[in-house]
Amino acid sequence: MTSMKYWQAAADALRQEMRRDPSIIVLGEDVAGGAGREAEGIVDSWGGPFGITRGLIKEFGAARVRDTPISEAGFTGLAAGLAADGYRPWVDIMFTELLPLAWEQLTNKIARSQYLTAGQLRMPVTIKTFGDCYSPVCHYPGLICVAPSDPYSAKGLMTAALRSDDPVVVFDNLRLLRTQGEVPEEPYAFPLGQARVLTPGSALTLLGIGPSTSLCLAAAADLEASGTSVEVVDLLTLSPWDVDGVTESVRKTGRLLVVDYDHPECGLGATICARITESAWDALQAPPTFLTPPPVPTMGMDANPAMAAMYLPDAGAVVAAAAKLCQGDDHDLFRWSAAPL
Amino acid sequence: MSAGDQVMLDLYRSLCRSREFETALIRYATKDAKPVGHPYLGQEAVAAGVCTALRPDDRIVGTHRAHGYAVAKGCDLERLALELYGSAEGTCRGRAGEMYMAQTDVGYFGGTQIVGGNVAMAAGLALAAQLGQLDRVAVSFVGDGAVNQGIVDEALNMAAIWSLPLILVVDNNGYAQTTSVKYATAGRIADRWAPYGIASVSVDGQVAAEVYEVAQAARARAAGGQGPTVIEARTYRYEGHYYGDRHRRYRPQQEVEQWLARDPVELHRRAALEAGLDEAMLDQVRADAAAQSEAAFERARSGRAVAPRDLLEGVFVEPLLRGRGEDS
């Protein structure tokens, strides 16, 4: 075990898998940085927006670590072609705000080709992006979506994505980038499609998605201190998500609160609650519910910390919602952390 | 038979397969209430000319107007007919229909609903050939309407900066659905990517032998590391944008007749006869293509229908079973 930051764990997975598998090709804007100027002594001048791909070009060369033009649709389609011919592209789409540019290729080519061609066109593509807007991607059958929540899961899920014969979209998060944790040095892969129980409990299941998992752990500590036994479950794979695992937890606790940083409408939190209402119906003590930001068209409010603080649920909001659920006071259960709109 | 005669014969075989297959498709599908889709009738010389210049393992991708490209690359007619009839015995188990059907073992990597949506994937197929240092090229067919989609520019730019072995063939049939290329497209298509340093050529798309020649040169450039080529092939579609588009009020009758007078199958037949090919042999090629097409659709009528398991299988290569276990 080594202590490392989240971004270092993700980078570690990519480097180890590239050593193991020569078919992995890294594509994206400035994944090396300063491309095409080797003759002037400029190599590896950036390493991606947060340094995750730094150093790869020196070890693996420009053929495998390829700076692309700013053409998200184009290089996502390029990845589809590489995958169809036996490569395993790893594609950096910096932020979820850029994903819509690649939407057509991601959905019509990468998500659908394997199924529509009855397995003739394989799409072992890893798309890596930063952001909370994962629900629209989870909508598409054929794509696997994952969201790590700490350095250990960052490495395990990135390795799993790179080894998967199916397309995987990895939702990293800037809030997690510099978090520190213990990570095994040797390669390991998390099982795709499986949630993990972080703390066992009996009265409430708090389900975290990516960065909201640390919020759930913080809230659980508060709730435990006041005598409520909380089970924190980390979803990890957002689609297809672990219905059996979450059901098992909720059948034990009788209550579910999903903490979801994405927009609320047609979102993952709502989907999970609907499914669990059916699968755990006879064991439920309260309606499954979810806590999200209010439905305002932000891009995470990173431009204004004061608004971001109002926008995102915090541990206090999770504790308050959890307390209401556990007291059976669910009629005016208030999903959003901000004041009513 | 001389090499030149062999090419003329191969081109005629390809033209006849395409013409007869779609003629049979229209006849059978109309009778059996099956979709005809987007016929390539009138444009056959473009795909025939290009695909005859390719090697079996060269990759092509098509568009929504997909039968023409699939047939020209050598897809199995019977399994294609089964696919179009929605049978589980089709090339793609009846899932893909016309627009997404692929047969990769003959180098046909599929069509798409999105008119310019396959060009970037073709660039990826070309990059795969380049990375593997293979004597292999990728061809992306599009229509004239597709040249106005941004992803085509994105893909060609990447192909140019990396000298990818990519050929973009623009089947310029004059119309994007009902909209004339003269209205919707600035400049000449063949000039559009010349400023990118991409070799660009415009060719008479009704003359298969001329298309073959420019495609052969483009293939040699691509495989020789000299980068991509754009081929604009000037052609015409006899049917509407799709088969149900029967009125076609957007095209003057005089224009239609002018193009019908330059039918690519007839033009090539005449050229082959002038080159000294035996008429009886040519007639036999056409009769064989007609018989194969007829047989393909007769077979399609008795194809096994899809069952619920055909719907649900194969969403993922590796189904995600909870507790599949850690893999390290």
XYZ file of C-alpha atoms in Angstrom:
669
model
C 0.000 0.000 0.000
C 1.113 3.517 -0.761
C -0.550 6.751 0.185
C -1.388 8.738 -2.916
C -3.778 11.301 -4.256
C -6.834 10.412 -6.328
C -5.331 11.690 -9.572
C -2.136 9.754 -8.948
C -4.113 6.553 -8.422
C -5.973 7.038 -11.709
C -2.680 7.796 -13.471
C -1.115 4.714 -11.895
C -3.870 2.503 -13.332
C -3.449 3.935 -16.810
C 0.325 3.567 -16.798
C 0.250 0.002 -15.462
C -2.376 -1.089 -17.982
C -0.488 0.561 -20.865
C 2.565 -1.466 -19.889
C 0.508 -4.642 -19.834
C -1.531 -4.016 -22.984
C 0.041 -2.399 -26.083
C -3.384 -1.924 -27.676
C -4.231 0.960 -25.291
C -4.022 4.305 -27.125
C -4.433 7.604 -25.254
C -6.345 10.307 -27.143
C -7.322 13.813 -26.132
C -6.528 17.482 -26.068
C -3.047 18.116 -24.640
C -2.738 14.664 -23.095
C 0.981 15.081 -23.696
C 1.102 18.807 -24.369
C 3.018 20.859 -26.914
C 2.761 18.110 -29.519
C 4.781 18.114 -32.705
C 7.750 20.100 -31.375
C 10.062 17.283 -30.358
C 12.754 18.769 -32.621
C 12.736 21.876 -30.431
C 13.077 19.811 -27.308
C 9.436 20.253 -26.292
C 7.939 16.956 -25.125
C 5.434 16.126 -22.377
C 4.876 19.782 -21.624
C 1.473 19.466 -19.940
C 0.058 15.997 -19.329
C -3.646 16.696 -19.573
C -5.648 19.268 -17.652
C -4.714 17.814 -14.235
C -1.530 15.943 -14.980
C -3.100 12.481 -15.133
C -1.362 11.674 -18.428
C 1.915 13.422 -17.580
C 4.965 11.382 -18.514
C 3.105 8.820 -20.604
C 4.458 10.120 -23.924
C 8.019 9.645 -22.677
C 7.377 6.036 -21.779
C 5.030 5.015 -24.597
C 5.749 7.436 -27.458
C 3.656 9.794 -29.530
C 1.927 7.020 -31.473
C 0.205 5.788 -28.305
C -0.135 9.111 -26.491
C -1.710 11.325 -29.086
C -2.573 14.980 -28.682
C -5.664 15.674 -30.774
C -7.056 18.867 -32.239
C -10.003 20.371 -30.316
C -12.446 18.041 -32.052
C -14.409 16.126 -29.424
C -16.817 14.556 -31.920
C -13.959 13.769 -34.285
C -11.636 12.057 -31.836
C -14.472 10.176 -30.141
C -15.355 8.772 -33.575
C -11.660 8.117 -34.156
C -11.709 6.008 -30.983
C -14.689 4.045 -32.322
C -12.699 3.200 -35.456
C -9.619 2.194 -33.465
C -11.755 0.019 -31.199
C -13.477 -1.606 -34.173
C -10.027 -2.639 -35.396
C -8.697 -4.141 -32.181
C -7.327 -1.211 -30.178
C -8.406 -0.034 -26.729
C -8.587 3.736 -26.865
C -8.616 5.798 -23.662
C -10.244 9.109 -24.483
C -10.000 12.264 -22.407
C -13.115 14.440 -22.703
C -11.999 17.026 -20.156
C -15.346 17.984 -18.622
C -18.928 16.769 -18.841
C -19.803 20.138 -20.403
C -17.846 18.944 -23.479
C -19.549 15.560 -23.723
C -22.500 16.863 -25.766
C -20.062 17.621 -28.592
C -19.260 13.907 -28.751
C -22.802 12.755 -28.024
C -23.629 11.410 -31.463
C -20.503 9.283 -31.684
C -20.804 8.154 -28.065
C -24.400 7.011 -28.444
C -24.872 5.935 -32.053
C -21.428 4.425 -32.591
C -19.830 3.511 -29.256
C -22.926 2.488 -27.274
C -24.819 0.769 -30.068
C -22.357 -0.831 -32.475
C -21.560 -3.981 -30.500
C -25.259 -4.807 -30.120
C -26.491 -3.707 -33.543
C -23.807 -5.596 -35.437
C -24.299 -8.697 -33.274
C -20.767 -8.474 -31.892
C -18.895 -7.724 -35.117
C -17.885 -4.215 -34.081
C -16.397 -4.304 -30.591
C -16.112 -1.016 -28.702
C -13.625 -1.419 -25.835
C -13.338 2.351 -25.361
C -12.690 4.153 -22.071
C -14.033 7.715 -21.968
C -12.753 9.708 -19.023
C -14.303 12.989 -17.983
C -14.732 15.280 -14.968
C -18.153 16.288 -13.715
C -21.473 15.526 -12.076
C -23.650 15.323 -15.179
C -23.670 11.531 -15.489
C -27.396 10.781 -15.625
C -27.834 11.524 -19.360
C -25.045 9.072 -20.170
C -26.511 6.410 -17.860
C -29.638 6.648 -20.003
C -27.935 4.774 -22.857
C -27.897 0.985 -22.780
C -24.600 -0.346 -24.080
C -22.456 2.050 -22.042
C -21.048 1.235 -18.606
C -20.764 4.316 -16.384
C -18.606 4.401 -13.271
C -17.777 7.041 -10.644
C -14.925 6.401 -8.206
C -15.160 7.980 -4.777
C -11.587 7.790 -3.436
C -8.047 6.936 -4.619
C -8.534 3.184 -4.082
C -11.656 3.033 -6.255
C -10.116 5.466 -8.770
C -7.390 2.954 -9.565
C -9.632 -0.112 -9.357
C -12.319 1.279 -11.619
C -9.899 2.799 -14.139
C -8.169 -0.567 -14.448
C -11.538 -2.298 -14.843
C -12.543 0.211 -17.544
C -9.342 -0.367 -19.493
C -9.715 -4.150 -19.275
C -13.406 -4.203 -20.166
C -14.380 -5.387 -23.635
C -17.322 -2.966 -23.414
C -17.292 0.841 -23.489
C -16.893 2.466 -20.076
C -17.383 6.144 -19.208
C -15.416 7.134 -16.103
C -16.813 10.139 -14.237
C -13.996 11.624 -12.202
C -14.584 14.648 -10.057
C -12.512 17.734 -9.366
C -13.589 17.632 -5.693
C -11.839 14.284 -5.338
C -8.701 15.064 -7.314
C -6.474 15.886 -4.356
C -7.975 13.556 -1.780
C -5.425 11.197 -0.274
C -5.774 7.475 0.394
C -4.072 4.105 0.651
C -3.683 2.376 -2.708
C -2.097 -1.000 -3.508
C 0.936 -0.698 -5.762
C 0.094 -3.772 -7.826
C -2.604 -3.660 -10.541
C -6.129 -4.583 -9.479
C -9.574 -4.174 -11.007
C -12.840 -3.475 -9.261
C -15.755 -5.632 -10.449
C -17.985 -3.562 -12.723
C -21.647 -3.476 -11.759
C -21.055 -3.888 -8.046
C -21.612 -1.398 -5.230
C -19.655 -1.645 -1.977
C -20.765 -1.271 1.623
C -18.425 1.154 3.377
C -19.973 1.138 6.853
C -22.601 -1.406 7.917
C -25.729 -0.155 9.677
C -29.338 -1.069 10.430
C -31.674 1.970 10.315
C -30.863 3.834 7.107
C -28.988 3.278 3.837
C -27.121 6.341 2.601
C -26.165 5.773 -1.017
C -23.275 7.858 -2.353
C -22.393 8.451 -6.002
C -18.786 9.468 -6.663
C -17.960 12.578 -4.614
C -21.199 12.454 -2.604
C -19.932 9.289 -0.935
C -17.591 11.273 1.329
C -20.579 13.447 2.253
C -22.519 10.311 3.196
C -19.642 9.120 5.391
C -19.466 12.489 7.152
C -23.230 12.569 7.664
C -23.204 8.964 8.889
C -20.659 9.843 11.581
C -22.970 12.623 12.819
C -26.026 10.375 12.734
C -24.258 7.525 14.512
C -23.234 9.984 17.244
C -26.911 10.758 17.790
C -27.827 7.092 17.860
C -28.915 6.314 14.283
C -27.269 3.269 12.726
C -26.390 4.125 9.124
C -25.177 1.882 6.313
C -23.144 3.830 3.750
C -23.128 2.244 0.299
C -20.882 3.518 -2.497
C -22.577 2.935 -5.857
C -19.321 2.897 -7.971
C -20.996 1.625 -11.162
C -23.771 4.030 -12.126
C -25.026 2.023 -15.087
C -25.894 -0.791 -15.091
C -26.080 -0.231 -11.330
C -26.111 -2.877 -8.642
C -29.846 -3.381 -8.047
C -29.236 -6.526 -5.993
C -26.633 -4.919 -3.757
C -28.640 -1.784 -3.016
C -31.809 -3.843 -2.506
C -30.027 -6.085 -0.019
C -28.934 -3.067 2.000
C -32.353 -1.376 1.960
C -34.159 -4.605 2.856
C -31.975 -4.640 5.947
C -32.341 -0.955 6.919
C -35.833 -0.206 5.579
C -34.835 3.297 4.493
C -32.921 4.762 1.539
C -31.541 8.225 0.937
C -29.575 8.666 -2.299
C -27.233 11.650 -2.401
C -26.882 12.629 -6.038
C -24.923 15.702 -7.235
C -26.504 15.622 -10.698
C -29.620 17.555 -11.757
C -32.775 16.013 -10.265
C -35.117 15.464 -13.224
C -34.879 12.078 -14.974
C -31.820 11.478 -12.836
C -30.033 8.520 -11.363
C -31.361 9.200 -7.843
C -34.950 9.072 -9.072
C -34.294 5.908 -11.062
C -32.738 4.145 -8.082
C -35.601 5.154 -5.775
C -38.220 3.925 -8.232
C -36.527 0.564 -8.645
C -35.871 0.063 -4.929
C -39.468 0.954 -4.078
C -40.421 -2.171 -6.004
C -37.558 -4.443 -5.019
C -37.648 -3.672 -1.263
C -41.347 -2.746 -0.942
C -42.335 -5.073 1.859
C -39.275 -4.139 3.925
C -39.604 -0.362 3.582
C -40.186 1.831 6.651
C -40.241 5.068 4.641
C -40.373 6.043 0.978
C -36.945 5.863 -0.704
C -35.854 9.359 -1.600
C -32.993 11.388 -2.954
C -31.188 14.601 -2.231
C -29.899 16.622 -5.165
C -29.085 20.205 -6.041
C -32.093 22.293 -7.133
C -32.980 22.230 -10.834
C -31.039 25.298 -11.937
C -28.877 25.259 -15.072
C -25.492 25.678 -13.486
C -22.260 24.148 -14.546
C -21.467 23.282 -10.951
C -21.321 26.914 -9.801
C -17.556 26.704 -9.717
C -17.455 30.317 -10.835
C -18.954 31.464 -7.548
C -18.096 29.606 -4.320
C -20.956 31.284 -2.450
C -23.525 30.036 -4.954
C -21.859 26.609 -5.115
C -22.284 26.327 -1.344
C -26.011 27.040 -1.703
C -26.340 24.762 -4.693
C -24.726 21.519 -3.569
C -26.087 19.418 -0.727
C -23.762 19.475 2.274
C -23.410 17.079 5.201
C -25.901 19.133 7.195
C -28.531 18.717 4.491
C -27.903 14.972 4.387
C -28.232 14.722 8.174
C -31.436 16.789 8.156
C -33.012 14.708 5.382
C -31.913 11.474 7.057
C -33.394 12.593 10.394
C -36.734 13.346 8.743
C -36.759 9.941 7.062
C -35.971 8.143 10.277
C -38.634 10.067 12.212
C -41.270 9.126 9.662
C -41.674 12.810 8.838
C -41.509 12.223 5.108
C -44.449 14.274 3.855
C -42.578 17.508 3.474
C -39.237 15.839 2.907
C -37.238 18.513 1.307
C -34.949 17.203 -1.365
C -32.962 20.272 -2.215
C -30.355 21.810 -0.032
C -31.184 25.378 -1.019
C -34.231 27.429 -0.033
C -37.424 26.696 -2.013
C -37.376 28.272 -5.487
C -8.164 -12.300 -70.245
C -6.029 -9.169 -69.920
C -5.840 -7.342 -66.624
C -7.787 -4.443 -68.153
C -10.536 -6.756 -69.404
C -10.706 -8.399 -66.000
C -11.267 -5.012 -64.347
C -14.007 -4.187 -66.880
C -15.662 -7.515 -66.127
C -15.324 -7.083 -62.350
C -16.841 -3.620 -62.574
C -19.755 -4.957 -64.592
C -20.317 -7.761 -62.092
C -20.368 -5.251 -59.237
C -22.744 -2.909 -61.101
C -25.105 -5.775 -61.925
C -25.103 -7.147 -58.385
C -26.072 -3.743 -57.028
C -28.705 -3.032 -59.685
C -30.288 -6.467 -59.540
C -30.214 -6.705 -55.762
C -32.064 -3.428 -55.279
C -34.471 -4.154 -58.130
C -35.332 -7.442 -56.432
C -35.534 -5.702 -53.050
C -38.118 -3.239 -54.351
C -40.148 -5.993 -55.994
C -40.128 -8.337 -52.998
C -40.365 -5.751 -50.222
C -43.301 -4.026 -51.894
C -45.110 -7.354 -52.152
C -44.179 -8.480 -48.615
C -44.749 -5.113 -46.847
C -41.080 -4.804 -45.842
C -39.107 -1.546 -45.834
C -37.102 -0.691 -48.967
C -35.150 2.130 -47.352
C -32.802 4.256 -49.413
C -32.098 2.863 -52.897
C -28.729 3.475 -54.549
C -30.182 2.984 -58.036
C -28.447 5.309 -60.503
C -25.364 5.766 -58.293
C -23.976 2.237 -58.637
C -20.850 3.206 -60.558
C -19.479 5.139 -57.587
C -19.367 2.279 -55.075
C -18.580 -0.279 -57.800
C -15.669 1.798 -59.105
C -14.211 2.464 -55.672
C -14.680 -1.005 -54.171
C -13.255 -2.763 -57.234
C -10.076 -0.716 -56.681
C -9.847 -1.874 -53.057
C -8.419 -5.011 -51.507
C -10.659 -7.408 -49.603
C -9.338 -6.313 -46.210
C -9.599 -2.584 -46.909
C -12.325 -1.105 -44.737
C -15.303 0.906 -45.937
C -18.114 2.642 -44.081
C -21.318 3.861 -45.670
C -24.284 6.010 -44.839
C -28.044 5.634 -44.510
C -28.116 4.755 -48.259
C -26.464 1.531 -47.313
C -27.336 -1.395 -49.605
C -25.251 -0.038 -52.446
C -22.077 0.143 -50.363
C -22.689 -3.209 -48.663
C -23.218 -5.022 -51.953
C -20.238 -3.338 -53.616
C -17.896 -4.422 -50.798
C -18.996 -7.997 -51.279
C -21.465 -8.614 -48.477
C -23.330 -11.897 -48.644
C -26.560 -11.193 -50.536
C -28.617 -13.852 -48.827
C -27.703 -12.772 -45.291
C -28.182 -9.139 -46.315
C -31.671 -9.901 -47.631
C -32.426 -11.786 -44.399
C -31.221 -8.774 -42.412
C -33.426 -6.399 -44.394
C -36.344 -8.737 -43.746
C -35.657 -8.573 -39.995
C -34.711 -12.218 -39.660
C -32.538 -13.586 -36.846
C -30.520 -15.256 -39.621
C -29.507 -11.864 -41.053
C -25.960 -10.498 -41.081
C -26.605 -8.750 -37.756
C -29.294 -11.076 -36.364
C -31.961 -8.741 -37.754
C -30.999 -5.894 -35.415
C -29.384 -3.446 -37.764
C -31.578 -3.349 -40.851
C -30.299 -1.204 -43.681
C -28.546 1.611 -41.879
C -26.427 -0.078 -39.188
C -25.800 -3.422 -40.883
C -22.131 -4.433 -41.087
C -20.207 -7.443 -42.342
C -16.680 -6.945 -41.106
C -15.200 -10.115 -42.632
C -15.529 -8.513 -46.079
C -14.416 -5.076 -44.807
C -17.872 -3.518 -44.609
C -17.868 -1.709 -41.260
C -21.425 -0.458 -41.508
C -23.580 2.514 -42.318
C -25.212 5.077 -40.043
C -28.310 7.232 -39.740
C -26.162 10.337 -39.396
C -25.069 11.395 -42.861
C -21.540 12.445 -41.855
C -21.436 10.273 -38.747
C -19.072 7.591 -40.012
C -16.206 9.707 -41.335
C -14.469 9.983 -37.959
C -14.781 6.250 -37.395
C -13.237 5.716 -40.833
C -10.351 7.959 -39.760
C -9.966 5.660 -36.740
C -9.910 2.601 -38.996
C -7.247 4.376 -41.066
C -5.251 5.186 -37.920
C -5.430 1.510 -36.918
C -3.933 0.551 -40.294
C -1.225 3.192 -39.893
C -0.342 2.125 -36.330
C -0.118 -1.491 -37.478
C 1.967 -0.436 -40.511
C -0.452 -2.368 -42.692
C -1.030 -2.023 -46.427
C -4.656 -1.240 -45.766
C -6.845 1.815 -46.288
C -10.216 3.042 -45.033
C -12.877 4.554 -47.255
C -15.763 6.647 -46.017
C -18.644 7.133 -48.423
C -20.919 10.109 -47.791
C -23.518 12.030 -49.761
C -23.306 15.670 -50.751
C -25.455 16.663 -47.755
C -22.904 15.291 -45.303
C -20.183 17.726 -46.316
C -21.969 20.370 -44.236
C -21.737 18.409 -40.977
C -18.909 19.582 -38.735
C -17.586 16.158 -37.852
C -16.548 15.620 -41.482
C -14.226 18.609 -41.173
C -12.919 17.392 -37.825
C -12.122 13.970 -39.252
C -10.490 15.276 -42.430
C -8.362 17.694 -40.455
C -7.032 14.835 -38.331
C -6.519 12.696 -41.440
C -4.509 15.513 -43.024
C -2.271 16.328 -40.034
C -1.488 12.642 -39.446
C -1.404 11.585 -43.150
C -3.944 8.856 -42.497
C -4.734 6.300 -45.222
C -8.284 7.598 -45.589
C -10.346 8.183 -48.720
C -13.520 10.247 -48.514
C -15.850 9.516 -51.407
C -18.641 12.042 -51.825
C -21.539 10.581 -53.774
C -22.787 13.932 -55.015
C -26.249 13.034 -56.272
C -27.292 16.662 -56.282
C -29.760 16.452 -53.424
C -29.666 16.293 -49.655
C -33.142 14.818 -49.195
C -35.005 17.464 -51.250
C -32.464 20.272 -50.935
C -30.302 21.010 -53.932
C -26.559 20.996 -53.418
C -26.533 24.341 -55.241
C -28.627 25.864 -52.469
C -27.010 24.276 -49.426
C -23.333 24.003 -50.217
C -20.906 26.883 -50.683
C -18.175 26.421 -53.252
C -17.327 23.204 -55.035
C -17.223 20.049 -52.953
C -13.994 18.914 -54.591
C -12.363 22.222 -53.610
C -13.489 22.248 -50.023
C -10.604 20.360 -48.421
C -7.898 21.254 -50.911
C -6.739 24.071 -48.560
C -6.097 21.344 -45.942
C -3.481 19.934 -48.310
C -5.756 16.992 -49.104
C -5.594 15.639 -52.656
C -9.000 16.300 -54.164
C -10.546 15.163 -57.417
C -13.936 15.367 -59.096
C -15.004 12.520 -61.343
C -17.934 11.510 -63.545
C -19.764 9.215 -61.168
C -21.713 7.504 -63.960
C -18.585 6.001 -65.507
C -17.387 3.107 -63.380
C -13.989 2.812 -65.079
C -13.199 6.483 -64.386
C -14.191 6.145 -60.732
C -12.051 3.002 -60.546
C -9.022 4.877 -61.855
C -9.183 7.771 -59.409
C -9.906 5.346 -56.547
C -6.898 3.260 -57.484
C -4.693 6.360 -57.440
C -6.167 7.445 -54.102
C -5.558 4.005 -52.645
C -1.937 4.079 -53.778
C -1.445 7.524 -52.221
C -3.069 6.474 -48.956
C -1.216 3.180 -48.633
C 2.027 4.909 -49.670
C 1.878 7.233 -46.688
C 0.894 10.301 -48.706
C -2.317 10.851 -46.797
C -5.999 11.230 -47.531
C -7.850 11.925 -50.778
C -11.296 13.372 -51.352
C -13.136 12.040 -54.398
C -16.268 13.855 -55.476
C -18.277 11.578 -57.779
C -21.004 13.436 -59.677
C -24.034 11.180 -59.895
C -27.824 10.988 -59.517
C -30.331 8.887 -57.641
C -33.249 7.509 -59.630
C -35.533 7.014 -56.648
C -36.429 9.554 -53.999
C -34.430 10.142 -50.846
C -36.188 7.026 -49.566
C -38.366 4.658 -51.520
C -41.688 6.113 -50.294
C -40.653 9.563 -51.515
C -42.576 9.051 -54.755
C -43.484 12.538 -55.867
C -40.024 14.031 -56.114
C -41.486 17.432 -56.990
C -38.162 19.016 -56.142
C -36.566 17.688 -59.336
C -37.447 18.916 -62.839
C -38.498 16.071 -65.146
C -36.039 17.201 -67.796
C -33.168 16.825 -65.349
C -34.291 13.308 -64.415
C -34.429 12.287 -68.055
C -30.986 13.677 -68.793
C -29.512 11.498 -66.070
C -31.543 8.410 -66.996
C -29.977 8.672 -70.436
C -26.579 8.156 -68.803
C -27.353 5.012 -66.877
C -24.148 3.682 -65.263
C -24.906 0.012 -65.946
C -25.690 0.639 -69.620
C -22.726 3.010 -70.070
C -20.367 0.405 -68.695
C -21.875 -2.392 -70.739
C -21.277 -0.359 -73.896
C -17.709 0.448 -72.810
C -17.045 -3.222 -72.091
C -18.367 -4.265 -75.496
C -16.213 -1.603 -77.164
C -13.231 -2.942 -75.227
C -13.938 -6.310 -76.837
C -15.594 -8.233 -74.006
C -17.902 -11.001 -75.103
C -21.573 -10.002 -75.098
C -22.812 -13.432 -74.061
C -20.428 -13.365 -71.096
C -21.760 -9.966 -70.007
C -25.326 -11.191 -70.359
C -24.444 -14.188 -68.221
C -22.975 -11.908 -65.508
C -26.207 -9.945 -65.389
C -28.382 -13.046 -65.408
C -26.322 -14.538 -62.556
C -26.693 -11.355 -60.496
C -30.449 -11.375 -61.075
C -30.734 -15.051 -60.132
C -28.639 -14.589 -56.946
C -30.738 -11.606 -55.893
C -33.968 -13.462 -56.562
C -32.727 -16.434 -54.553
C -31.617 -14.164 -51.697
C -35.097 -12.697 -51.265
C -36.832 -16.051 -51.689
C -34.639 -17.274 -48.841
C -35.395 -14.123 -46.803
C -39.090 -14.955 -46.917
C -38.475 -18.114 -44.917
C -35.890 -16.699 -42.513
C -36.248 -17.498 -38.836
C -38.101 -14.674 -37.081
C -36.486 -12.937 -34.118
C -37.340 -14.296 -30.662
C -37.209 -12.490 -27.284
C -33.736 -13.880 -26.644
C -32.532 -12.228 -29.877
C -33.676 -8.902 -28.432
C -31.989 -9.248 -25.075
C -28.685 -10.951 -25.855
C -25.395 -9.228 -26.436
C -25.932 -5.721 -25.044
C -22.511 -6.187 -23.471
C -19.665 -8.480 -24.446
C -19.283 -9.375 -20.779
C -22.633 -9.260 -18.984
C -22.247 -7.538 -15.630
C -23.168 -10.116 -13.084
C -23.085 -8.969 -9.523
C -20.356 -10.811 -7.700
C -18.414 -11.609 -10.855
C -15.432 -11.285 -8.563
C -12.366 -9.123 -8.484
C -10.038 -9.600 -11.392
C -6.448 -8.719 -10.756
